[in-house]
CSV table of C-alpha atoms in Angstrom, one decimal:
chain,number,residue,atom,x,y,z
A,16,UNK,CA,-27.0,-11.1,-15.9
A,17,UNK,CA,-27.7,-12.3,-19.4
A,18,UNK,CA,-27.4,-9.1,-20.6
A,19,UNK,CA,-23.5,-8.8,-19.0
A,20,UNK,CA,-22.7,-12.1,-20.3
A,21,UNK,CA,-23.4,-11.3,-23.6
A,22,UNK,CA,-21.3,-7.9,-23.2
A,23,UNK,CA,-18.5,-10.0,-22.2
A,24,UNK,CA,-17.5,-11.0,-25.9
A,25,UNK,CA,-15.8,-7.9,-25.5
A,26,UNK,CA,-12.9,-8.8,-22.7
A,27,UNK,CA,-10.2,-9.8,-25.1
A,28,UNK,CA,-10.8,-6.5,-26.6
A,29,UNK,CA,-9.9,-4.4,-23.0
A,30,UNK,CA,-7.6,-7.3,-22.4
A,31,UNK,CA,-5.5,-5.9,-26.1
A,32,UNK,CA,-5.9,-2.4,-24.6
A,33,UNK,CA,-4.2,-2.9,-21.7
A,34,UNK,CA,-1.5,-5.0,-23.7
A,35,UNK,CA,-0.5,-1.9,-26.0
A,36,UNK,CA,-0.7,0.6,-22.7
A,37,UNK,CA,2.0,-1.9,-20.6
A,38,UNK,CA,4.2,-2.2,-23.2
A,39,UNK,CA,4.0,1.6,-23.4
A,40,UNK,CA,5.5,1.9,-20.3
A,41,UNK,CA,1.7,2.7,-18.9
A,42,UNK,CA,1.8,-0.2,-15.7
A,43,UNK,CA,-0.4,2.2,-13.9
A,44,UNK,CA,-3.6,2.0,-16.1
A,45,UNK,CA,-3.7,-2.1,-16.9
A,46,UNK,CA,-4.6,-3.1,-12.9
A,47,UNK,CA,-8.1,-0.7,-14.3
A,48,UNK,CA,-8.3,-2.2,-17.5
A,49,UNK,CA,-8.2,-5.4,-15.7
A,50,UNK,CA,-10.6,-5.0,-12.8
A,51,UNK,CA,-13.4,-4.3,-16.0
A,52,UNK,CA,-12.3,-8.3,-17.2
A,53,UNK,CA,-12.6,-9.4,-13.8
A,54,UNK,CA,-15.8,-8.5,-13.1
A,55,UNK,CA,-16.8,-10.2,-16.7
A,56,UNK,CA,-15.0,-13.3,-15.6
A,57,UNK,CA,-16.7,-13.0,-11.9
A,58,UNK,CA,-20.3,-12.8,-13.4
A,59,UNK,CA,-19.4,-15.9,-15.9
A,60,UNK,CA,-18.0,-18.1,-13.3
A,61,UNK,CA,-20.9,-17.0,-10.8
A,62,UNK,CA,-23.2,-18.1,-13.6
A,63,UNK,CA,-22.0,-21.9,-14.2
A,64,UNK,CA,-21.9,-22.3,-10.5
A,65,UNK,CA,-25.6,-21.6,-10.6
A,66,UNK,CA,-26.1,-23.2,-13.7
A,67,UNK,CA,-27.5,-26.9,-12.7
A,68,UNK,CA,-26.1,-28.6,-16.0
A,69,UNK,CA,-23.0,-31.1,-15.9
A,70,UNK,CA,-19.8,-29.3,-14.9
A,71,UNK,CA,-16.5,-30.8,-16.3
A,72,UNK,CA,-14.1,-32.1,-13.2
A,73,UNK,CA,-11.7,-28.9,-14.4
A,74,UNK,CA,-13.6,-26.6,-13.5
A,75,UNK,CA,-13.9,-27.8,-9.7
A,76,UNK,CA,-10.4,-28.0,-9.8
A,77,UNK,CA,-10.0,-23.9,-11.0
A,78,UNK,CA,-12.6,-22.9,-8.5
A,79,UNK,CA,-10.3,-24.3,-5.9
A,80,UNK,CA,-7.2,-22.8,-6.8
A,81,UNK,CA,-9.1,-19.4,-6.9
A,82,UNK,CA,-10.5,-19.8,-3.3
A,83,UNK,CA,-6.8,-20.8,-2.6
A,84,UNK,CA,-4.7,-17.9,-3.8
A,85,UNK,CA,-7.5,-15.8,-2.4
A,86,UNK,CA,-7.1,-17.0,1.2
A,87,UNK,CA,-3.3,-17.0,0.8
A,88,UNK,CA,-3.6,-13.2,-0.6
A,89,UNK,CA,-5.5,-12.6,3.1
A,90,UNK,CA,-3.2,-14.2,5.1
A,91,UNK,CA,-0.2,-12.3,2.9
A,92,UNK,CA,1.6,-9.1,3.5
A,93,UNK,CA,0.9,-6.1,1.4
A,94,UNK,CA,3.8,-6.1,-0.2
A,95,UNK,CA,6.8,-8.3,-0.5
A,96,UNK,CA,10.7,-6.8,-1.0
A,97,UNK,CA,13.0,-8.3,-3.2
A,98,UNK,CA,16.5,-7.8,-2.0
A,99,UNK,CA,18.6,-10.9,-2.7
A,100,UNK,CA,20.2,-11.7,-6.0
A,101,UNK,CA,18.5,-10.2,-8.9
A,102,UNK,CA,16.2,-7.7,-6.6
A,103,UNK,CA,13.5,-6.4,-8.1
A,104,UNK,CA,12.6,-4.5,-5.3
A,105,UNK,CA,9.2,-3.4,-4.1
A,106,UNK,CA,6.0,-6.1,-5.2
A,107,UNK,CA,2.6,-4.9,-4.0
A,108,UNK,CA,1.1,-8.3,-4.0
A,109,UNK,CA,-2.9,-7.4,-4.4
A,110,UNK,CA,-1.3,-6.3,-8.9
A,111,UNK,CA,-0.1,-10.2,-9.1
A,112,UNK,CA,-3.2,-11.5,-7.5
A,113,UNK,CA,-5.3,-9.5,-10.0
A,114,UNK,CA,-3.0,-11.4,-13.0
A,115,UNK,CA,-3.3,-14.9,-11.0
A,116,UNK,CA,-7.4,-14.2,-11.1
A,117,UNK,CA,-7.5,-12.9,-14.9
A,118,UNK,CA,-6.1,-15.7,-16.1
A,119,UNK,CA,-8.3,-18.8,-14.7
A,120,UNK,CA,-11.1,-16.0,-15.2
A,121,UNK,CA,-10.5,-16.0,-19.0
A,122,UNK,CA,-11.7,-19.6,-18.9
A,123,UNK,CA,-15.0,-19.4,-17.7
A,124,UNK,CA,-15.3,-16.2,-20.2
A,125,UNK,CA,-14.4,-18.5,-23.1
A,126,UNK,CA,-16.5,-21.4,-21.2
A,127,UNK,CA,-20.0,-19.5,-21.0
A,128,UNK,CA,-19.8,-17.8,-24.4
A,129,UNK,CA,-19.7,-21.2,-25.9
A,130,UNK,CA,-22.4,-22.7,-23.5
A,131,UNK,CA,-24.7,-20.0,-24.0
A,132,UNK,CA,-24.0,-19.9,-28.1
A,133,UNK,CA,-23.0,-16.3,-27.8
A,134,UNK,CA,-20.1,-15.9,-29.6
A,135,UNK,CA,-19.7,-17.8,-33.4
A,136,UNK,CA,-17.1,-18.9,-35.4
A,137,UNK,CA,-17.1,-15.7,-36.5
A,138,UNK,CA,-16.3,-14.4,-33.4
A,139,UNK,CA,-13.3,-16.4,-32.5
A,140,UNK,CA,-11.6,-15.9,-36.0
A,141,UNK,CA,-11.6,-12.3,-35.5
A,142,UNK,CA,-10.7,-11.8,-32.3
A,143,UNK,CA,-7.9,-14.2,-33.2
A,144,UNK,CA,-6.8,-11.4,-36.0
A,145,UNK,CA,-7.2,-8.7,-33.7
A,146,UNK,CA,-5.0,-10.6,-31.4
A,147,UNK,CA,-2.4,-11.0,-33.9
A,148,UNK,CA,-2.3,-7.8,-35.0
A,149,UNK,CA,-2.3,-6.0,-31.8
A,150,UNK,CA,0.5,-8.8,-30.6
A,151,UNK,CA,2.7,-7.1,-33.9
A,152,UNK,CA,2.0,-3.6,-32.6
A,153,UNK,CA,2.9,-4.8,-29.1
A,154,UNK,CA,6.3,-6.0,-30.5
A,155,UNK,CA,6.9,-2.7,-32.8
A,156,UNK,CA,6.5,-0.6,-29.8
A,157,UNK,CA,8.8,-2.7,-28.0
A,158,UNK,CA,10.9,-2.7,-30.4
A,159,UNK,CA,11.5,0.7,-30.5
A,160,UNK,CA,12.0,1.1,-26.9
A,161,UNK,CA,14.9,-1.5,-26.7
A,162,UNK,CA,17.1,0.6,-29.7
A,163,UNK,CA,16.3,3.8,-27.3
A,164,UNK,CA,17.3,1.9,-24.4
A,165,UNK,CA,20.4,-0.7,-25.3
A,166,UNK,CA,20.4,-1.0,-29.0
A,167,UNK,CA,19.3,-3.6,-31.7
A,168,UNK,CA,20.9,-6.5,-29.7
A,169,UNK,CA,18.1,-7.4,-27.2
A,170,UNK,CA,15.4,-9.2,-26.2
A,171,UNK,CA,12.1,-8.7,-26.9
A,172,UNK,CA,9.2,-9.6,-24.4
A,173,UNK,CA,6.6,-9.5,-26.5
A,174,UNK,CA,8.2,-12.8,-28.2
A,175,UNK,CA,5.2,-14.8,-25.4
A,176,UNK,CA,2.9,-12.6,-26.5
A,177,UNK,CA,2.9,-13.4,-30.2
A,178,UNK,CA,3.5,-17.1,-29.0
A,179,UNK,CA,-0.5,-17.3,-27.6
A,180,UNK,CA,-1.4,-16.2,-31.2
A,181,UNK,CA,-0.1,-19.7,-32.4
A,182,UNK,CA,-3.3,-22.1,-31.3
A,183,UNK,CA,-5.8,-19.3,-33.4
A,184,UNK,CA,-3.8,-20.3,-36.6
A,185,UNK,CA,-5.9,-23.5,-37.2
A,186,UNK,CA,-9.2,-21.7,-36.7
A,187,UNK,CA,-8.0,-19.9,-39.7
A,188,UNK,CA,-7.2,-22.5,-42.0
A,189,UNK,CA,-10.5,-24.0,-40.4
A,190,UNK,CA,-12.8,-20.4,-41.3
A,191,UNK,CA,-10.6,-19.0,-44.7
A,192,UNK,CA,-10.9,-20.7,-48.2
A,193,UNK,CA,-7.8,-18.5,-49.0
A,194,UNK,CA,-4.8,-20.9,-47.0
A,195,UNK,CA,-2.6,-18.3,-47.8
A,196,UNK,CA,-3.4,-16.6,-45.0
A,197,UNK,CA,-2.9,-18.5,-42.1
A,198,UNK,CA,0.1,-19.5,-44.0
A,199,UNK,CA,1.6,-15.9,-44.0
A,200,UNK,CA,0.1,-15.4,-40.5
A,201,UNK,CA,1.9,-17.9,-39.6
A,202,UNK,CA,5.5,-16.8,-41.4
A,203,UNK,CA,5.0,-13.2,-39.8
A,204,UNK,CA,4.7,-14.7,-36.0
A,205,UNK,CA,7.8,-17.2,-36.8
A,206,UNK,CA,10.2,-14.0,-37.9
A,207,UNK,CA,8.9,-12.0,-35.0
A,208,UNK,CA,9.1,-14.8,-32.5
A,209,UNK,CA,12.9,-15.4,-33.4
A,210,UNK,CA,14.1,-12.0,-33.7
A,211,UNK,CA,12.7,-11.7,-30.3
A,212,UNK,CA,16.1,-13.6,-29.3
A,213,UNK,CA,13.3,-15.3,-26.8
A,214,UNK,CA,14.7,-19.0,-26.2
A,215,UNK,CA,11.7,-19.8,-24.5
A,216,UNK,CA,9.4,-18.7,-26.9
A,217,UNK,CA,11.7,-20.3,-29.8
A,218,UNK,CA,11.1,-23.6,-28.4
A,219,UNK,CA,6.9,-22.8,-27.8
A,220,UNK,CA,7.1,-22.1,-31.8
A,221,UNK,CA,9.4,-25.0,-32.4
A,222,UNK,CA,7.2,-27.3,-30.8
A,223,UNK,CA,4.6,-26.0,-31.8
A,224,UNK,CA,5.6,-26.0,-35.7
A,225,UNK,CA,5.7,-30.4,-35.1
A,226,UNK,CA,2.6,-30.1,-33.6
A,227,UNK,CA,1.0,-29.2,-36.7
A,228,UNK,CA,3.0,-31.2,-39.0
A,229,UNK,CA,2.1,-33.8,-37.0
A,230,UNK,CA,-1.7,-33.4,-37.3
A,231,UNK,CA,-1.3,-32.5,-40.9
A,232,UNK,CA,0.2,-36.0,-41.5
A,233,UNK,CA,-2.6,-37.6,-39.2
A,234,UNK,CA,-5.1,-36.4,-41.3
A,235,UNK,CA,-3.4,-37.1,-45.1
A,236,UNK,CA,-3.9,-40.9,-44.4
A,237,UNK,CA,-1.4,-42.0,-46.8
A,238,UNK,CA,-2.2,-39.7,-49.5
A,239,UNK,CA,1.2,-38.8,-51.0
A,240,UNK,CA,0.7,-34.9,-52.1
A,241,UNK,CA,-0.3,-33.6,-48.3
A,242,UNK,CA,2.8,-36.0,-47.5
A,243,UNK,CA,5.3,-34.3,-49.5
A,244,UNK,CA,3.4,-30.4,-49.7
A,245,UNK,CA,4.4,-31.5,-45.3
A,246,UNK,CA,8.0,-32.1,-45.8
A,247,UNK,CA,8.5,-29.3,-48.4
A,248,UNK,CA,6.9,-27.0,-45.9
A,249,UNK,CA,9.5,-28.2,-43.3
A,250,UNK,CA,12.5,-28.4,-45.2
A,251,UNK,CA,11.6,-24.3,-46.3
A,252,UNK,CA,10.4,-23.7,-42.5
A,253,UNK,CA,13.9,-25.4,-41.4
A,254,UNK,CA,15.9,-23.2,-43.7
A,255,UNK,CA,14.2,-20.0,-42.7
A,256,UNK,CA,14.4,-20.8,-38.6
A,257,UNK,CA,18.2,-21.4,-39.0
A,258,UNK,CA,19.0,-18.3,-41.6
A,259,UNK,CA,17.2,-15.7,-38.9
A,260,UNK,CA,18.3,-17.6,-36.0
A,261,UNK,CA,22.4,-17.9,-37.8
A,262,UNK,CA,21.9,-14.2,-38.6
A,263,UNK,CA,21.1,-13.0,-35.1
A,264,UNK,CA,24.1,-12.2,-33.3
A,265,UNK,CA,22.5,-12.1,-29.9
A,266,UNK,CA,20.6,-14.8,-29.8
A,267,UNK,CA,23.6,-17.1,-31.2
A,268,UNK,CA,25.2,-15.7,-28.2
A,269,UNK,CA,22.5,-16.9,-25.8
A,270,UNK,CA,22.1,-20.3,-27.4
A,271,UNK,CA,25.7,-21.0,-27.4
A,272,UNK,CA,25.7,-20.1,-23.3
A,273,UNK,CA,22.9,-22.3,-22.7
A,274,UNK,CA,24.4,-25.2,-24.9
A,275,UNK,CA,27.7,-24.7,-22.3
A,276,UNK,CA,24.7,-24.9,-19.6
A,277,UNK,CA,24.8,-21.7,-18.6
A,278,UNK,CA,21.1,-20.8,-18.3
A,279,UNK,CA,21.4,-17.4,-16.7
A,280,UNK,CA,19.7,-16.3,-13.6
A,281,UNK,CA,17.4,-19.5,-13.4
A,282,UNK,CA,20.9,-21.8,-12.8
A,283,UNK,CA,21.0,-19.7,-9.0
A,284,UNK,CA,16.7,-19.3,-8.9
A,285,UNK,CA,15.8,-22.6,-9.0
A,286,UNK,CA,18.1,-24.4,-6.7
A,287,UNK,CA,17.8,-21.4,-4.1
A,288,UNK,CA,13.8,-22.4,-4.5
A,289,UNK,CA,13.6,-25.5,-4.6
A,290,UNK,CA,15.9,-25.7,-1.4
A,291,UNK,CA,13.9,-22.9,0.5
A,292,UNK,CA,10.8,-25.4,0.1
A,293,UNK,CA,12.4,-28.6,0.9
A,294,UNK,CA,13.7,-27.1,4.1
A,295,UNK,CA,10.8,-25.0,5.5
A,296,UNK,CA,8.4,-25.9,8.1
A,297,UNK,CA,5.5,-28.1,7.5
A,298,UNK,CA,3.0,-25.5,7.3
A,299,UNK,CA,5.1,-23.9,4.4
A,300,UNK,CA,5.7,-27.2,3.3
A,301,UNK,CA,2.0,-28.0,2.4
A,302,UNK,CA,0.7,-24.9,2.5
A,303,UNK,CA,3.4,-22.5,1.1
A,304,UNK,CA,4.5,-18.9,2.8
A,305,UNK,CA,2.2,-16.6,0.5
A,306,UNK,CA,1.6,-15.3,-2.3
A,307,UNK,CA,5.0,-13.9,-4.4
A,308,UNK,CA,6.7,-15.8,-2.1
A,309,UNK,CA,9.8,-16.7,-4.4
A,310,UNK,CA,10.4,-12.6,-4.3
A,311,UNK,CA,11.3,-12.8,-0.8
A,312,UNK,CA,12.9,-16.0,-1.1
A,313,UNK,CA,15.8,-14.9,-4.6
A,314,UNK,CA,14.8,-11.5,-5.2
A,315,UNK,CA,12.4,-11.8,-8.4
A,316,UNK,CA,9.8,-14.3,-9.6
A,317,UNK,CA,10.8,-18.1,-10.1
A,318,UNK,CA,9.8,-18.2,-14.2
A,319,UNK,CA,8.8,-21.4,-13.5
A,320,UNK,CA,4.6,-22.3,-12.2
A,321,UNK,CA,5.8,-25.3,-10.4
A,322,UNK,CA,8.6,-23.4,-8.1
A,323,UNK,CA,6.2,-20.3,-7.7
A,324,UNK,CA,3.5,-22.6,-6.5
A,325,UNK,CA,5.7,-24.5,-3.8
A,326,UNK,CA,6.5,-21.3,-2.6
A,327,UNK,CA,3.5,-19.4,-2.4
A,328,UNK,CA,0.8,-22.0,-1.7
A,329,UNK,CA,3.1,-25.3,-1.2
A,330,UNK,CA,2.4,-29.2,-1.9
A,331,UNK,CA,-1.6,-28.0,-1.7
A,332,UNK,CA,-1.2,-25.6,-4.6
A,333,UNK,CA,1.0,-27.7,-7.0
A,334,UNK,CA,-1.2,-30.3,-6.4
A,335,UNK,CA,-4.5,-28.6,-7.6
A,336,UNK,CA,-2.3,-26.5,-10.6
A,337,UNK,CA,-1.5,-30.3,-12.0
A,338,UNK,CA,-5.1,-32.2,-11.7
A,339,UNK,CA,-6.1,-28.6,-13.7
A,340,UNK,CA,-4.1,-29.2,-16.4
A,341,UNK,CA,-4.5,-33.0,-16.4
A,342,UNK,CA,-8.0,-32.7,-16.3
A,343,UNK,CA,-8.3,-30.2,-19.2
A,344,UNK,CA,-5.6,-32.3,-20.9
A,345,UNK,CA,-8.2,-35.8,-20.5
A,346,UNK,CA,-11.1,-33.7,-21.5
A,347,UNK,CA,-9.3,-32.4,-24.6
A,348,UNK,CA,-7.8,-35.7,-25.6
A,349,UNK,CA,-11.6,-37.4,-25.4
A,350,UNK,CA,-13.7,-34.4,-27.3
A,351,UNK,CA,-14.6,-36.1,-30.7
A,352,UNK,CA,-14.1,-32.7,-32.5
A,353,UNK,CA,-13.0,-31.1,-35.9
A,354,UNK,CA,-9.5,-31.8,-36.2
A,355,UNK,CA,-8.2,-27.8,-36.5
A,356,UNK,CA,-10.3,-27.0,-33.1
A,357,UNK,CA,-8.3,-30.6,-31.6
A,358,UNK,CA,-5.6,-29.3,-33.0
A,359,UNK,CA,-5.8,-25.5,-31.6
A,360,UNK,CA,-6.6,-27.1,-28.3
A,361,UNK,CA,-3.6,-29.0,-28.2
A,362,UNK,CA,-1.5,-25.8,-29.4
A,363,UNK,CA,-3.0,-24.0,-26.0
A,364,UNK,CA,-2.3,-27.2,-24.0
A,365,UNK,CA,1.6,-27.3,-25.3
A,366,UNK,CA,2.1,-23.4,-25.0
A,367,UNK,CA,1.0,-23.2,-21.8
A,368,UNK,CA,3.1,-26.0,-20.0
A,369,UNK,CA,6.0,-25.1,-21.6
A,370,UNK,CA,5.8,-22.1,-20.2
A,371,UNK,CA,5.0,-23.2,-16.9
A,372,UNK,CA,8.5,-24.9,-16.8
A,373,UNK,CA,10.6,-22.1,-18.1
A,374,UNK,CA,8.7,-18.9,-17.9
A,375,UNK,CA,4.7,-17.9,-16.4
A,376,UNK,CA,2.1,-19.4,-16.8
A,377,UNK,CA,-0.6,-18.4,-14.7
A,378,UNK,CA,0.9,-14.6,-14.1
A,379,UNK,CA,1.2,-13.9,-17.1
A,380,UNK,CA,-1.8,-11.8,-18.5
A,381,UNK,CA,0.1,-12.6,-22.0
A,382,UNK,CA,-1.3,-16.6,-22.0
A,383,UNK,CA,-5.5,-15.0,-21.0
A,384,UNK,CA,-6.4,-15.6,-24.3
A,385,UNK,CA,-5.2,-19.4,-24.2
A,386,UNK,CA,-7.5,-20.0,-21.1
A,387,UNK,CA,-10.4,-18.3,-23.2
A,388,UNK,CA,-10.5,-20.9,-26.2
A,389,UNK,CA,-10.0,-24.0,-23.6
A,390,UNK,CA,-12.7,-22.8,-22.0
A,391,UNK,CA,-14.7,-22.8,-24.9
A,392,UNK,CA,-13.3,-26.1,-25.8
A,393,UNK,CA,-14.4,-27.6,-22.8
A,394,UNK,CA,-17.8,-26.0,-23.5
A,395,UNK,CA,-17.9,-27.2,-26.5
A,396,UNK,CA,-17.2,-31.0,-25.6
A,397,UNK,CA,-19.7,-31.5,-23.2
A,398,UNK,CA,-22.1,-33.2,-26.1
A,399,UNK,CA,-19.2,-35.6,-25.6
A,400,UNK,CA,-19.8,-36.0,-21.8
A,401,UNK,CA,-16.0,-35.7,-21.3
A,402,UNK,CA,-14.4,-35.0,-17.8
């Protein structure tokens, strides 16, 4: 087993294969590359079970939900069809289960490296430029297949992607004497994140942007020059968000709908949803009616964690999703660490519940590498005895 847990440092690097071959168009061959990461993240997780040392309260609460969405993938059809509104069509449900698993997987990946001592600082910073640099391939690619498909004017999916690149930024400043790059990292993610005409993603950068400036003036404890190098920074960050946001045709479009509140396909998702739960029997009620539920229920995926888990696995699931994240969040918010790793942590904390209101969180193989450094930030606190 030791020998497999140390071959594990390489997961994020299948996990970037199988990014490039989806946005490729190649669907078929990233369920293989993922089964490979699975059995990485099934051999970690099987190890701090049998490991007899103090487990944080989060962990409990991801075993849970992954003996949960595996009884609910048993007591689920093969496949659901989705017919109404947007229908997507056919869903085999065992592909999303494999993404559901990934994700809390990449956690214990991230959590056992960092118990064990395996993987340095070293190690993070790279696979943090790696990340970044297949992210900008990933968004090139795409790039290219939108102007094939509907022309310049269109949104690119890979905006998320680049988004889970944000929270490695501080481990640069933290590992490179050189600021200036993390600084121009951090320019080349902004660009690609707007042009992406992703909303969503704008407001993950956006919030994640004060974030930082936040820390930043934490740290400078009065001291005028980090003071004012912060608000020059965000005066020239302010002017360079609106000139590519006032120069992109499309996404002014899309900004100006949602400012009439016109916010697409969610405006008829969520209600139909929310409705469909409130109304169902008590077993669906508490329990939810199976995985990839909301397909059946609107005719695509709800874009939002909370609605997919009140459909899929009810009052039960939701309830177990939140003490994860709160638990983590405690955990995080007690860990008397170096303020860039406190600071990348709360970056993955932020990221990933925005998404989980207004896009995926847990199926979406894009946000893996999030759950891999809070795993290894909850490793890394337990000198601190945190929950």
């Amino acid at each position: 087993m030791e020998a497999i847990i140390r071959l594990s440092k390489i997961a994020p690097i299948l996990l970037f294969i199988s990014y490039i071959f989806t946005v490729k168009g190649g669907n078929s061959f990233g369920p293989y590359i993922y089964i490979l990461d699975i059995c990485f993240g099934l051999i970690c997780l099987s190890y701090v079970i049998l490991d007899r040392r103090y487990k944080p309260v989060s962990l409990w609460g991801i075993i849970a939900m992954l003996v949960l969405f595996t009884i609910t993938l048993l007591l689920s059809p093969a496949e659901v069809f989705g017919w109404k509104y947007e229908g997507i069509g056919v869903v085999p449900i065992y592909k999303e289960y494999m993404k559901y698993v990934l994700f809390f997987l990449f956690f214990f990946i991230g959590y056992v490296l960092e118990l064990k001592q395996i993987a340095t600082d070293k190690y993070w910073v790279f696979t943090g430029l790696g990340f970044f640099l297949v992210s900008c391939a990933c968004f090139g690619i795409y790039l290219s297949v939108i102007i094939e498909k509907f022309g310049i004017n269109y949104q690119n999916n890979t905006a998320y992607l680049l988004v889970s690149v944000i929270p490695f930024i501080p481990l640069f400043f933290r590992y490179f004497k050189r600021k200036l790059i993390p600084i121009t990292i951090l320019i080349v993610l902004s660009v690609l994140i707007i042009n992406a005409s992703k909303r969503g993603a704008i407001i993950c950068l956006f919030c994640s942007l004060l974030l930082m400036a936040f820390f930043y003036l934490k740290e400078s404890r009065g001291n005028v020059k980090k003071i004012a190098v912060v608000f020059m920074l965000g005066i020239m960050s302010a002017f360079l968000i609106y000139y590519l946001i006032s120069n992109n045709d499309y996404l002014m479009t899309r900004l100006m709908r949602m400012e009439e509140g016109n916010y697409g396909a969610r405006s008829v998702a969520y209600p139909t949803m929310w409705k469909n739960w409130i109304y169902s029997s008590n077993v669906e009620y508490f329990f939810g009616g199976g995985l990839c539920r909301s397909v059946s229920v609107w005719g695509n995926f709800a874009h939002n964690d909370w609605l997919e888990i009140l459909c899929s696995n009810g009052l039960l699931g939701v309830s177990i999703y939140a003490f994860i994240f709160i638990s983590i969040t405690v955990s995080i918010y007690q860990w008397n660490a170096d303020t860039m790793l406190k600071l990348s942590a709360y970056l993955c904390l932020t990221i990933w519940f925005l998404k989980t209101i207004f896009s995926m969180g847990y199926s979406d193989t894009n946000n893996c590498m999030l759950m891999m450094l809070l795993g290894y930030y909850i490793a890394n606190s337990l000198d601190n005895n945190c929950c």
